[in-house]
CSV table of C-alpha atoms and ligand atoms in Angstrom, one decimal:
chain,number,residue,atom,x,y,z
N,1,UNK,CA,-44.0,-34.2,-5.8
N,2,UNK,CA,-43.8,-32.7,-2.5
N,3,UNK,CA,-39.9,-31.5,-2.4
N,4,UNK,CA,-38.4,-34.3,0.2
N,5,UNK,CA,-37.8,-32.3,3.8
N,6,UNK,CA,-34.0,-32.6,4.8
N,7,UNK,CA,-33.3,-33.0,9.0
N,8,UNK,CA,-29.6,-33.6,11.0
N,9,UNK,CA,-29.9,-35.0,13.5
N,10,UNK,CA,-27.3,-35.1,16.6
N,11,UNK,CA,-26.2,-38.8,17.3
N,12,UNK,CA,-24.3,-38.8,20.4
N,13,UNK,CA,-24.9,-42.6,20.2
N,14,UNK,CA,-27.6,-43.6,22.5
N,15,UNK,CA,-30.7,-44.5,23.1
N,16,UNK,CA,-33.1,-40.5,23.2
N,17,UNK,CA,-30.6,-39.3,19.5
N,18,UNK,CA,-31.2,-43.4,18.0
N,19,UNK,CA,-34.7,-42.8,19.3
N,20,UNK,CA,-35.3,-39.7,17.6
N,21,UNK,CA,-33.7,-40.1,14.2
N,22,UNK,CA,-36.3,-42.9,13.8
N,23,UNK,CA,-39.2,-41.3,14.4
N,24,UNK,CA,-37.6,-38.8,11.2
N,25,UNK,CA,-37.1,-41.4,9.5
N,26,UNK,CA,-40.6,-42.7,9.8
N,27,UNK,CA,-42.4,-40.1,8.7
N,28,UNK,CA,-40.4,-39.7,5.0
N,29,UNK,CA,-38.2,-36.8,6.4
N,30,UNK,CA,-34.0,-37.0,4.6
N,31,UNK,CA,-32.0,-37.4,8.2
N,32,UNK,CA,-28.1,-37.2,7.9
N,33,UNK,CA,-26.2,-37.7,11.5
N,34,UNK,CA,-23.6,-35.1,12.3
N,35,UNK,CA,-21.8,-36.6,15.7
N,36,UNK,CA,-18.7,-33.6,17.3
N,37,UNK,CA,-15.9,-34.6,19.4
N,38,UNK,CA,-15.1,-32.9,22.1
N,39,UNK,CA,-11.6,-35.0,23.5
N,40,UNK,CA,-14.0,-36.1,26.2
N,41,UNK,CA,-15.7,-39.0,24.9
N,42,UNK,CA,-16.1,-42.4,26.5
N,43,UNK,CA,-14.9,-43.9,23.2
N,44,UNK,CA,-13.6,-46.7,21.4
N,45,UNK,CA,-9.6,-45.8,22.3
N,46,UNK,CA,-10.2,-45.1,26.0
N,47,UNK,CA,-12.7,-48.5,26.1
N,48,UNK,CA,-9.0,-50.7,24.7
N,49,UNK,CA,-7.0,-49.5,27.4
N,50,UNK,CA,-7.3,-50.6,30.5
N,51,UNK,CA,-6.4,-55.3,29.9
N,52,UNK,CA,-9.9,-55.2,31.4
N,53,UNK,CA,-11.6,-53.5,29.2
N,54,UNK,CA,-10.5,-55.6,25.9
N,55,UNK,CA,-13.3,-58.3,27.0
N,56,UNK,CA,-15.8,-56.2,26.1
N,57,UNK,CA,-16.7,-55.0,22.5
N,58,UNK,CA,-15.8,-52.4,21.5
N,59,UNK,CA,-17.4,-50.0,18.4
N,60,UNK,CA,-18.2,-46.6,17.9
N,61,UNK,CA,-21.5,-45.7,18.8
N,62,UNK,CA,-22.5,-43.5,17.2
N,63,UNK,CA,-21.4,-44.9,13.8
N,64,UNK,CA,-23.0,-47.9,15.1
N,65,UNK,CA,-26.1,-45.5,15.4
N,66,UNK,CA,-26.1,-44.6,12.3
N,67,UNK,CA,-26.0,-47.4,10.9
N,68,UNK,CA,-28.7,-49.3,12.2
N,69,UNK,CA,-30.3,-46.2,10.8
N,70,UNK,CA,-29.5,-47.0,7.6
N,71,UNK,CA,-28.5,-42.3,7.6
N,72,UNK,CA,-24.7,-41.5,6.5
N,73,UNK,CA,-22.8,-39.9,9.5
N,74,UNK,CA,-20.5,-37.1,10.0
N,75,UNK,CA,-17.6,-36.9,12.7
N,76,UNK,CA,-17.2,-33.3,13.4
N,77,UNK,CA,-14.1,-32.5,15.6
N,78,UNK,CA,-14.7,-29.5,17.6
N,79,UNK,CA,-11.3,-30.2,20.5
N,80,UNK,CA,-10.2,-26.4,20.2
N,81,UNK,CA,-13.6,-24.6,20.1
N,82,UNK,CA,-15.2,-27.3,23.2
N,83,UNK,CA,-12.0,-25.8,25.4
N,84,UNK,CA,-13.9,-21.9,25.3
N,85,UNK,CA,-16.8,-23.6,26.5
N,86,UNK,CA,-15.4,-26.0,28.8
N,87,UNK,CA,-13.3,-23.2,30.3
N,88,UNK,CA,-15.7,-20.0,30.5
N,89,UNK,CA,-19.1,-22.1,30.5
N,90,UNK,CA,-22.4,-18.8,31.1
N,91,UNK,CA,-24.6,-21.7,32.1
N,92,UNK,CA,-22.2,-22.5,35.0
N,93,UNK,CA,-21.9,-26.4,35.3
N,94,UNK,CA,-23.2,-30.3,36.4
N,95,UNK,CA,-22.7,-32.2,38.7
N,96,UNK,CA,-19.7,-32.0,37.7
N,97,UNK,CA,-17.5,-30.4,35.0
N,98,UNK,CA,-19.5,-31.0,33.3
N,99,UNK,CA,-21.3,-27.8,30.9
N,100,UNK,CA,-24.2,-29.8,29.5
N,101,UNK,CA,-26.0,-26.7,28.6
N,102,UNK,CA,-23.7,-24.9,27.4
N,103,UNK,CA,-22.5,-27.7,25.5
N,104,UNK,CA,-25.8,-28.3,24.0
N,105,UNK,CA,-26.7,-24.6,23.1
N,106,UNK,CA,-23.3,-25.4,21.2
N,107,UNK,CA,-23.9,-28.1,19.7
N,108,UNK,CA,-26.7,-27.3,18.2
N,109,UNK,CA,-25.2,-24.5,17.1
N,110,UNK,CA,-22.4,-26.1,14.7
N,111,UNK,CA,-25.4,-28.6,13.4
N,112,UNK,CA,-27.1,-25.5,12.6
N,113,UNK,CA,-24.4,-24.1,10.4
N,114,UNK,CA,-24.0,-27.0,9.2
N,115,UNK,CA,-27.5,-27.8,8.3
N,116,UNK,CA,-27.3,-23.8,6.7
N,117,UNK,CA,-24.3,-25.0,4.8
N,118,UNK,CA,-25.9,-28.3,3.5
N,119,UNK,CA,-29.3,-26.8,2.8
N,120,UNK,CA,-30.6,-28.3,5.6
N,121,UNK,CA,-34.3,-27.5,6.6
N,122,UNK,CA,-34.2,-28.3,10.2
N,123,UNK,CA,-32.5,-30.1,12.7
N,124,UNK,CA,-33.0,-32.9,15.7
N,125,UNK,CA,-32.2,-33.9,19.0
N,126,UNK,CA,-33.1,-36.6,21.2
N,127,UNK,CA,-33.5,-34.5,24.3
N,128,UNK,CA,-36.7,-35.3,26.3
N,129,UNK,CA,-37.5,-32.4,28.9
N,130,UNK,CA,-36.8,-34.0,32.8
N,131,UNK,CA,-34.7,-36.6,31.6
N,132,UNK,CA,-31.6,-34.7,32.9
N,133,UNK,CA,-30.8,-32.8,35.8
N,134,UNK,CA,-29.1,-29.4,34.8
N,135,UNK,CA,-29.4,-29.4,30.9
N,136,UNK,CA,-33.1,-31.0,29.8
N,137,UNK,CA,-35.4,-29.1,31.7
N,138,UNK,CA,-38.3,-27.3,30.4
N,139,UNK,CA,-36.9,-23.8,31.6
N,140,UNK,CA,-33.4,-25.4,28.6
N,141,UNK,CA,-35.2,-26.3,25.8
N,142,UNK,CA,-36.4,-22.3,24.8
N,143,UNK,CA,-32.3,-21.1,25.8
N,144,UNK,CA,-30.8,-24.3,23.7
N,145,UNK,CA,-33.4,-23.1,20.7
N,146,UNK,CA,-32.9,-19.3,21.4
N,147,UNK,CA,-29.5,-19.3,22.0
N,148,UNK,CA,-27.4,-21.0,19.6
N,149,UNK,CA,-30.2,-19.5,16.7
N,150,UNK,CA,-31.7,-22.5,15.9
N,151,UNK,CA,-35.5,-21.0,17.2
N,152,UNK,CA,-37.9,-23.2,15.3
N,153,UNK,CA,-35.7,-24.7,13.4
N,154,UNK,CA,-34.7,-27.2,16.9
N,155,UNK,CA,-37.6,-30.7,16.7
N,156,UNK,CA,-37.1,-32.0,19.7
N,157,UNK,CA,-39.2,-35.6,18.8
N,158,UNK,CA,-39.7,-37.7,21.7
N,159,UNK,CA,-41.0,-34.0,23.4
N,160,UNK,CA,-42.3,-32.1,21.1
N,161,UNK,CA,-45.5,-32.5,22.1
N,162,UNK,CA,-44.4,-30.9,25.7
N,163,UNK,CA,-43.0,-27.9,24.0
N,164,UNK,CA,-44.3,-25.4,21.7
N,165,UNK,CA,-44.5,-26.5,17.6
N,166,UNK,CA,-41.5,-25.6,15.3
N,167,UNK,CA,-41.8,-25.2,11.7
N,168,UNK,CA,-41.1,-28.3,10.6
N,169,UNK,CA,-44.3,-30.1,12.6
N,170,UNK,CA,-46.6,-25.4,11.3
N,171,UNK,CA,-45.4,-26.1,7.6
N,172,UNK,CA,-46.3,-30.1,8.3
N,173,UNK,CA,-43.7,-31.4,7.0
N,174,UNK,CA,-43.3,-33.8,10.1
N,175,UNK,CA,-47.3,-34.8,11.9
N,176,UNK,CA,-47.1,-33.3,14.6
N,177,UNK,CA,-49.7,-35.8,16.2
N,178,UNK,CA,-46.9,-38.8,15.3
N,179,UNK,CA,-44.4,-37.2,17.7
N,180,UNK,CA,-44.2,-37.9,21.5
N,181,UNK,CA,-44.8,-36.4,24.3
N,182,UNK,CA,-41.9,-37.8,27.4
N,183,UNK,CA,-41.2,-36.4,30.1
N,184,UNK,CA,-39.5,-36.5,33.5
N,185,UNK,CA,-36.1,-39.1,33.8
N,186,UNK,CA,-38.4,-42.2,33.9
N,187,UNK,CA,-37.0,-44.7,31.0
N,188,UNK,CA,-39.8,-46.5,30.1
N,189,UNK,CA,-41.7,-44.8,27.0
N,190,UNK,CA,-37.7,-45.3,25.5
N,191,UNK,CA,-37.8,-48.6,26.3
N,192,UNK,CA,-41.0,-49.5,24.9
N,193,UNK,CA,-39.7,-47.2,21.5
N,194,UNK,CA,-37.1,-48.7,20.8
N,195,UNK,CA,-38.5,-52.7,21.5
N,196,UNK,CA,-41.3,-51.1,19.1
N,197,UNK,CA,-38.8,-50.3,16.6
N,198,UNK,CA,-36.5,-53.5,17.1
N,199,UNK,CA,-33.1,-51.7,18.2
N,200,UNK,CA,-31.4,-54.4,20.9
N,201,UNK,CA,-28.7,-54.1,22.3
N,202,UNK,CA,-28.3,-49.6,22.2
N,203,UNK,CA,-25.6,-48.0,24.4
N,204,UNK,CA,-26.6,-48.0,27.8
N,205,UNK,CA,-29.1,-44.8,28.4
N,206,UNK,CA,-28.0,-43.5,31.5
N,207,UNK,CA,-25.2,-41.3,30.5
N,208,UNK,CA,-22.1,-42.6,30.2
N,209,UNK,CA,-20.2,-41.2,26.5
N,210,UNK,CA,-19.1,-38.0,28.4
N,211,UNK,CA,-16.0,-38.6,30.8
N,212,UNK,CA,-17.3,-34.7,32.4
N,213,UNK,CA,-19.5,-35.8,33.7
N,214,UNK,CA,-16.9,-38.2,36.2
N,215,UNK,CA,-16.5,-37.3,39.2
N,216,UNK,CA,-13.5,-38.9,39.4
N,217,UNK,CA,-12.8,-37.2,36.0
N,218,UNK,CA,-13.7,-34.0,36.6
N,219,UNK,CA,-12.0,-34.0,40.2
N,220,UNK,CA,-8.1,-34.7,37.9
N,221,UNK,CA,-9.2,-31.7,35.8
N,222,UNK,CA,-9.8,-29.6,38.5
N,223,UNK,CA,-6.4,-30.6,39.7
N,224,UNK,CA,-4.3,-30.2,36.6
N,225,UNK,CA,-6.0,-26.0,36.4
N,226,UNK,CA,-5.0,-25.2,39.7
N,227,UNK,CA,-1.4,-26.8,39.5
N,228,UNK,CA,-1.2,-25.0,36.6
N,229,UNK,CA,-2.6,-21.5,37.6
N,230,UNK,CA,-4.8,-21.5,34.4
N,231,UNK,CA,-8.2,-23.6,32.4
N,232,UNK,CA,-5.5,-24.5,29.5
N,233,UNK,CA,-5.6,-27.1,28.3
N,234,UNK,CA,-3.8,-30.0,25.7
N,235,UNK,CA,-5.5,-32.8,24.1
N,236,UNK,CA,-2.5,-34.9,26.2
N,237,UNK,CA,-3.6,-33.3,29.3
N,238,UNK,CA,-7.1,-34.9,28.9
N,239,UNK,CA,-6.3,-38.4,27.6
N,240,UNK,CA,-3.9,-38.5,29.6
N,241,UNK,CA,-6.1,-37.8,32.7
N,242,UNK,CA,-7.7,-41.2,31.7
N,243,UNK,CA,-5.3,-43.7,33.0
N,244,UNK,CA,-3.2,-44.9,35.7
N,245,UNK,CA,-3.4,-43.1,39.4
N,246,UNK,CA,-2.5,-39.3,39.6
N,247,UNK,CA,-0.9,-38.8,43.1
N,248,UNK,CA,0.4,-35.5,44.1
N,249,UNK,CA,2.9,-35.1,47.0
N,250,UNK,CA,3.3,-31.8,47.1
N,251,UNK,CA,2.2,-29.0,44.2
N,252,UNK,CA,6.1,-29.1,42.5
N,253,UNK,CA,4.7,-32.3,40.5
N,254,UNK,CA,2.6,-35.3,39.7
N,255,UNK,CA,2.5,-38.8,39.1
N,256,UNK,CA,0.6,-40.8,37.0
N,257,UNK,CA,1.0,-44.5,38.0
N,258,UNK,CA,0.7,-47.0,35.4
N,259,UNK,CA,-2.3,-49.5,36.9
N,260,UNK,CA,-1.8,-52.9,34.4
N,261,UNK,CA,-0.3,-53.8,31.3
N,262,UNK,CA,-2.2,-51.3,28.9
N,263,UNK,CA,-1.9,-48.2,30.6
N,264,UNK,CA,1.8,-49.1,30.7
N,265,UNK,CA,1.1,-49.5,26.9
N,266,UNK,CA,0.0,-46.3,26.4
N,267,UNK,CA,1.8,-44.2,28.2
N,268,UNK,CA,5.0,-44.9,26.9
N,269,UNK,CA,4.2,-43.2,23.2
N,270,UNK,CA,4.2,-40.3,26.3
N,271,UNK,CA,7.6,-39.7,27.7
N,272,UNK,CA,9.1,-38.2,24.7
N,273,UNK,CA,7.2,-35.5,26.8
N,274,UNK,CA,7.2,-36.0,30.3
N,275,UNK,CA,10.0,-37.2,32.7
N,276,UNK,CA,9.5,-40.6,33.3
N,277,UNK,CA,10.0,-43.5,35.4
N,278,UNK,CA,10.6,-47.3,36.6
N,279,UNK,CA,12.1,-49.6,38.4
N,280,UNK,CA,15.1,-51.3,36.7
N,281,UNK,CA,15.8,-53.9,39.6
N,282,UNK,CA,11.7,-55.2,39.8
N,283,UNK,CA,9.5,-55.8,37.7
N,284,UNK,CA,6.6,-52.5,38.0
N,285,UNK,CA,4.3,-49.8,36.6
N,286,UNK,CA,5.5,-46.8,33.9
N,287,UNK,CA,5.2,-43.8,35.5
N,288,UNK,CA,5.3,-40.7,34.7
N,289,UNK,CA,6.2,-37.1,36.5
N,290,UNK,CA,4.0,-34.0,35.9
N,291,UNK,CA,5.9,-30.6,36.9
N,292,UNK,CA,9.1,-29.6,38.1
N,293,UNK,CA,10.8,-31.7,40.9
N,294,UNK,CA,13.7,-30.8,43.7
N,295,UNK,CA,16.7,-33.5,43.8
N,296,UNK,CA,14.1,-34.9,47.3
N,297,UNK,CA,10.6,-34.9,45.1
N,298,UNK,CA,12.5,-37.3,43.0
N,299,UNK,CA,14.0,-39.3,46.1
N,300,UNK,CA,10.0,-39.4,47.5
N,301,UNK,CA,8.9,-40.0,43.2
N,302,UNK,CA,11.2,-43.3,43.7
N,303,UNK,CA,10.3,-44.5,46.0
N,304,UNK,CA,5.7,-44.7,45.3
N,305,UNK,CA,7.0,-46.0,42.1
N,306,UNK,CA,8.9,-48.3,43.7
N,307,UNK,CA,6.2,-49.2,46.9
N,308,UNK,CA,3.8,-50.2,43.2
N,309,UNK,CA,5.7,-52.7,41.7
N,310,UNK,CA,7.6,-56.5,42.4
N,311,UNK,CA,9.9,-54.9,44.9
N,312,UNK,CA,7.4,-53.5,47.8
N,313,UNK,CA,8.5,-55.3,50.1
N,314,UNK,CA,12.2,-55.1,49.2
N,315,UNK,CA,15.0,-53.5,51.5
N,316,UNK,CA,15.9,-51.6,48.2
N,317,UNK,CA,15.3,-51.0,44.4
N,318,UNK,CA,16.4,-49.2,41.8
N,319,UNK,CA,14.9,-46.4,40.5
N,320,UNK,CA,15.3,-44.9,36.5
N,321,UNK,CA,14.2,-41.4,36.3
N,322,UNK,CA,15.0,-41.0,32.9
N,323,UNK,CA,14.1,-37.1,31.9
N,324,UNK,CA,13.1,-36.1,28.0
N,325,UNK,CA,16.7,-34.8,27.3
N,326,UNK,CA,17.6,-38.2,27.9
N,327,UNK,CA,19.2,-37.7,30.6
N,328,UNK,CA,19.4,-41.1,33.1
N,329,UNK,CA,19.1,-41.0,36.6
N,330,UNK,CA,19.3,-44.0,38.9
N,331,UNK,CA,17.9,-44.0,42.3
N,332,UNK,CA,17.5,-46.7,45.6
N,333,UNK,CA,15.6,-46.2,47.4
N,334,UNK,CA,13.6,-48.2,49.7
N,335,UNK,CA,9.0,-48.6,48.9
N,336,UNK,CA,7.7,-46.4,50.7
N,337,UNK,CA,4.6,-48.4,52.8
N,338,UNK,CA,1.4,-48.2,51.4
N,339,UNK,CA,0.1,-46.1,54.7
N,340,UNK,CA,2.8,-43.6,54.3
N,341,UNK,CA,0.9,-42.8,50.1
N,342,UNK,CA,-1.9,-39.8,52.1
N,343,UNK,CA,-5.2,-40.0,50.5
N,344,UNK,CA,-4.9,-36.6,50.1
N,345,UNK,CA,-1.9,-36.9,48.1
N,346,UNK,CA,-4.7,-39.1,45.4
N,347,UNK,CA,-6.1,-36.8,43.2
X,1,UNK,CA,-5.0,-42.2,-7.9
X,2,UNK,CA,-4.0,-42.7,-4.8
X,3,UNK,CA,-3.5,-41.6,-2.0
X,4,UNK,CA,-2.0,-41.2,1.5
X,5,UNK,CA,-3.0,-40.2,4.8
X,6,UNK,CA,-0.7,-40.9,7.6
X,7,UNK,CA,-3.4,-41.2,10.8
X,8,UNK,CA,-0.4,-42.4,13.2
X,9,UNK,CA,-0.3,-41.9,17.5
X,10,UNK,CA,-3.7,-40.5,16.4
X,11,UNK,CA,-6.8,-42.6,18.6
X,12,UNK,CA,-10.2,-43.5,17.5
X,13,UNK,CA,-13.0,-41.0,16.0
X,14,UNK,CA,-9.5,-38.7,15.4
X,15,UNK,CA,-8.4,-41.8,12.4
X,16,UNK,CA,-11.8,-41.1,11.4
X,17,UNK,CA,-12.4,-38.2,11.5
X,18,UNK,CA,-8.8,-37.2,9.1
X,19,UNK,CA,-10.3,-40.5,6.3
X,20,UNK,CA,-13.7,-38.1,6.8
X,21,UNK,CA,-11.7,-34.8,5.8
X,22,UNK,CA,-9.4,-36.3,3.0
X,23,UNK,CA,-12.6,-39.2,1.8
X,24,UNK,CA,-14.3,-35.4,1.0
X,25,UNK,CA,-12.0,-33.7,-1.8
X,26,UNK,CA,-10.8,-37.2,-3.2
X,27,UNK,CA,-13.3,-38.4,-6.7
X,28,UNK,CA,-15.1,-42.4,-6.6
X,29,UNK,CA,-12.8,-44.7,-7.7
X,30,UNK,CA,-9.6,-42.7,-5.7
X,31,UNK,CA,-7.5,-44.8,-3.0
X,32,UNK,CA,-6.3,-43.1,0.3
X,33,UNK,CA,-4.4,-45.8,2.3
X,34,UNK,CA,-4.8,-44.7,5.7
X,35,UNK,CA,-1.9,-45.4,8.0
X,36,UNK,CA,-2.3,-45.6,12.1
X,37,UNK,CA,-1.7,-46.6,15.1
X,38,UNK,CA,-5.3,-47.3,17.0
X,39,UNK,CA,-6.2,-50.5,16.3
X,40,UNK,CA,-10.1,-49.3,17.1
X,41,UNK,CA,-9.9,-47.8,13.3
X,42,UNK,CA,-10.0,-51.5,12.2
X,43,UNK,CA,-14.4,-52.0,13.5
X,44,UNK,CA,-14.4,-47.4,13.2
X,45,UNK,CA,-12.7,-47.1,9.6
X,46,UNK,CA,-15.3,-50.3,8.3
X,47,UNK,CA,-18.6,-48.7,9.8
X,48,UNK,CA,-17.6,-45.1,8.7
X,49,UNK,CA,-17.5,-46.5,4.8
X,50,UNK,CA,-20.5,-48.7,5.0
X,51,UNK,CA,-22.2,-46.0,6.5
X,52,UNK,CA,-21.0,-43.1,3.6
X,53,UNK,CA,-20.5,-45.2,0.1
X,54,UNK,CA,-17.4,-46.1,0.2
X,55,UNK,CA,-15.8,-49.5,0.6
X,56,UNK,CA,-13.0,-51.0,2.6
X,57,UNK,CA,-10.3,-53.2,0.2
X,58,UNK,CA,-7.9,-54.2,2.9
X,59,UNK,CA,-6.8,-53.7,6.4
X,60,UNK,CA,-2.6,-55.0,6.8
X,61,UNK,CA,-1.7,-54.8,10.2
X,62,UNK,CA,2.7,-55.6,10.9
X,63,UNK,CA,4.8,-53.5,13.6
X,64,UNK,CA,1.7,-52.6,14.9
X,65,UNK,CA,0.8,-50.4,12.7
X,66,UNK,CA,-2.6,-51.0,10.5
X,67,UNK,CA,-2.9,-49.3,7.1
X,68,UNK,CA,-6.7,-49.2,5.7
X,69,UNK,CA,-7.1,-48.4,2.0
X,70,UNK,CA,-10.5,-47.3,1.5
X,71,UNK,CA,-12.2,-47.2,-2.4
X,72,UNK,CA,-13.2,-43.8,-2.5
X,73,UNK,CA,-17.1,-44.0,-3.4
X,74,UNK,CA,-20.3,-41.8,-5.2
X,75,UNK,CA,-20.0,-40.5,-1.1
K,1,SF4,S1,-22.5,-34.6,29.2
K,1,SF4,FE1,-22.7,-32.3,29.0
K,1,SF4,S2,-20.9,-31.7,28.5
K,1,SF4,FE2,-21.2,-33.5,28.4
K,1,SF4,S3,-20.8,-34.1,25.4
K,1,SF4,FE3,-22.7,-34.3,26.6
K,1,SF4,S4,-24.2,-32.3,27.0
K,1,SF4,FE4,-22.1,-32.6,26.6
């Protein structure tokens, strides 16, 4: 009997990686999935923070994909190692702060390492030539294969027919004729293949699984780096960029003001590491303060917090500011008028 | 054997990753009690178990904490 070959599939939770893995299973390959958590992945928890999103069914799409495929899934925490990819991307960023090409290289390299440790023969991804403006172009396909070290052990089943022969094809482990020649940004061939395999209810095909491709998130990240004078970040920082209104009235402080109850609850967990403010005379949002405010700044922060609460039209609102050492200051302020909150303050 | 894992204040998929890494060092039949605060684990840990050949024996919730008990399978 011929040996069953083993492939590790990069599973993002999107349609393309689901299809690529399925194509391999159809050819009798033993497939296991690998999924990388960078800290910027748009997954369950972030959907759960805001109340309005709670109605949506909450699931981890990578786990969902693996379950549909009937394969194992290994989720790998790369939060720490990923910092270097994001801070110093050799190939630069995409439209926002997404270092997609370096990210792909890194993930394939990690998958290769995993494959070697676990005795797997090759790696597959759902990449399609021309699908993404930055990372999935004809010129970048060999970059990912070379720089990751995977070389011809990297197979892209959805567009393999447009690419040079790889090891699994050459050795006859997989039949090149039963692979695909998808290219370009269109989604029709993928959707047709999904229908053929009976996949429904898959995650929205058009990216959207990474906060770094989001314009407003990227702006907040850049603002964070600029205000600190370096590009370091911790998990708490990147989590907080996902919630609330971010308002920076000057270089000394930024306020994060919750927009609704879900965010309020989420931000409650950060009261031990940030000064926090809320109106005590009227209902209103919780705000976290990042930075080193002067007395005047704190007054201004209180006025901003008052503006977003139920006391916004009152003459005076009492706002409490609690430092992380437990010191409490009571500030009686007039809420700012909406036009006094400058557009340029909004991050 | 029964083991415990503290995954409080972690957001999905971190509790799943911690569970996965811990289960890797256990043997078939062992029980792992994972304490979490992200309600996402009620979906994610069972999904992870179904996929990887383990079993969720119980999910108990009280005072904002969720305790998921996993029985380690063949893997
Ligand atoms: S969108 Fe780009 S940066 Fe984000 S995970 Fe995908 S490849 Fe990486």
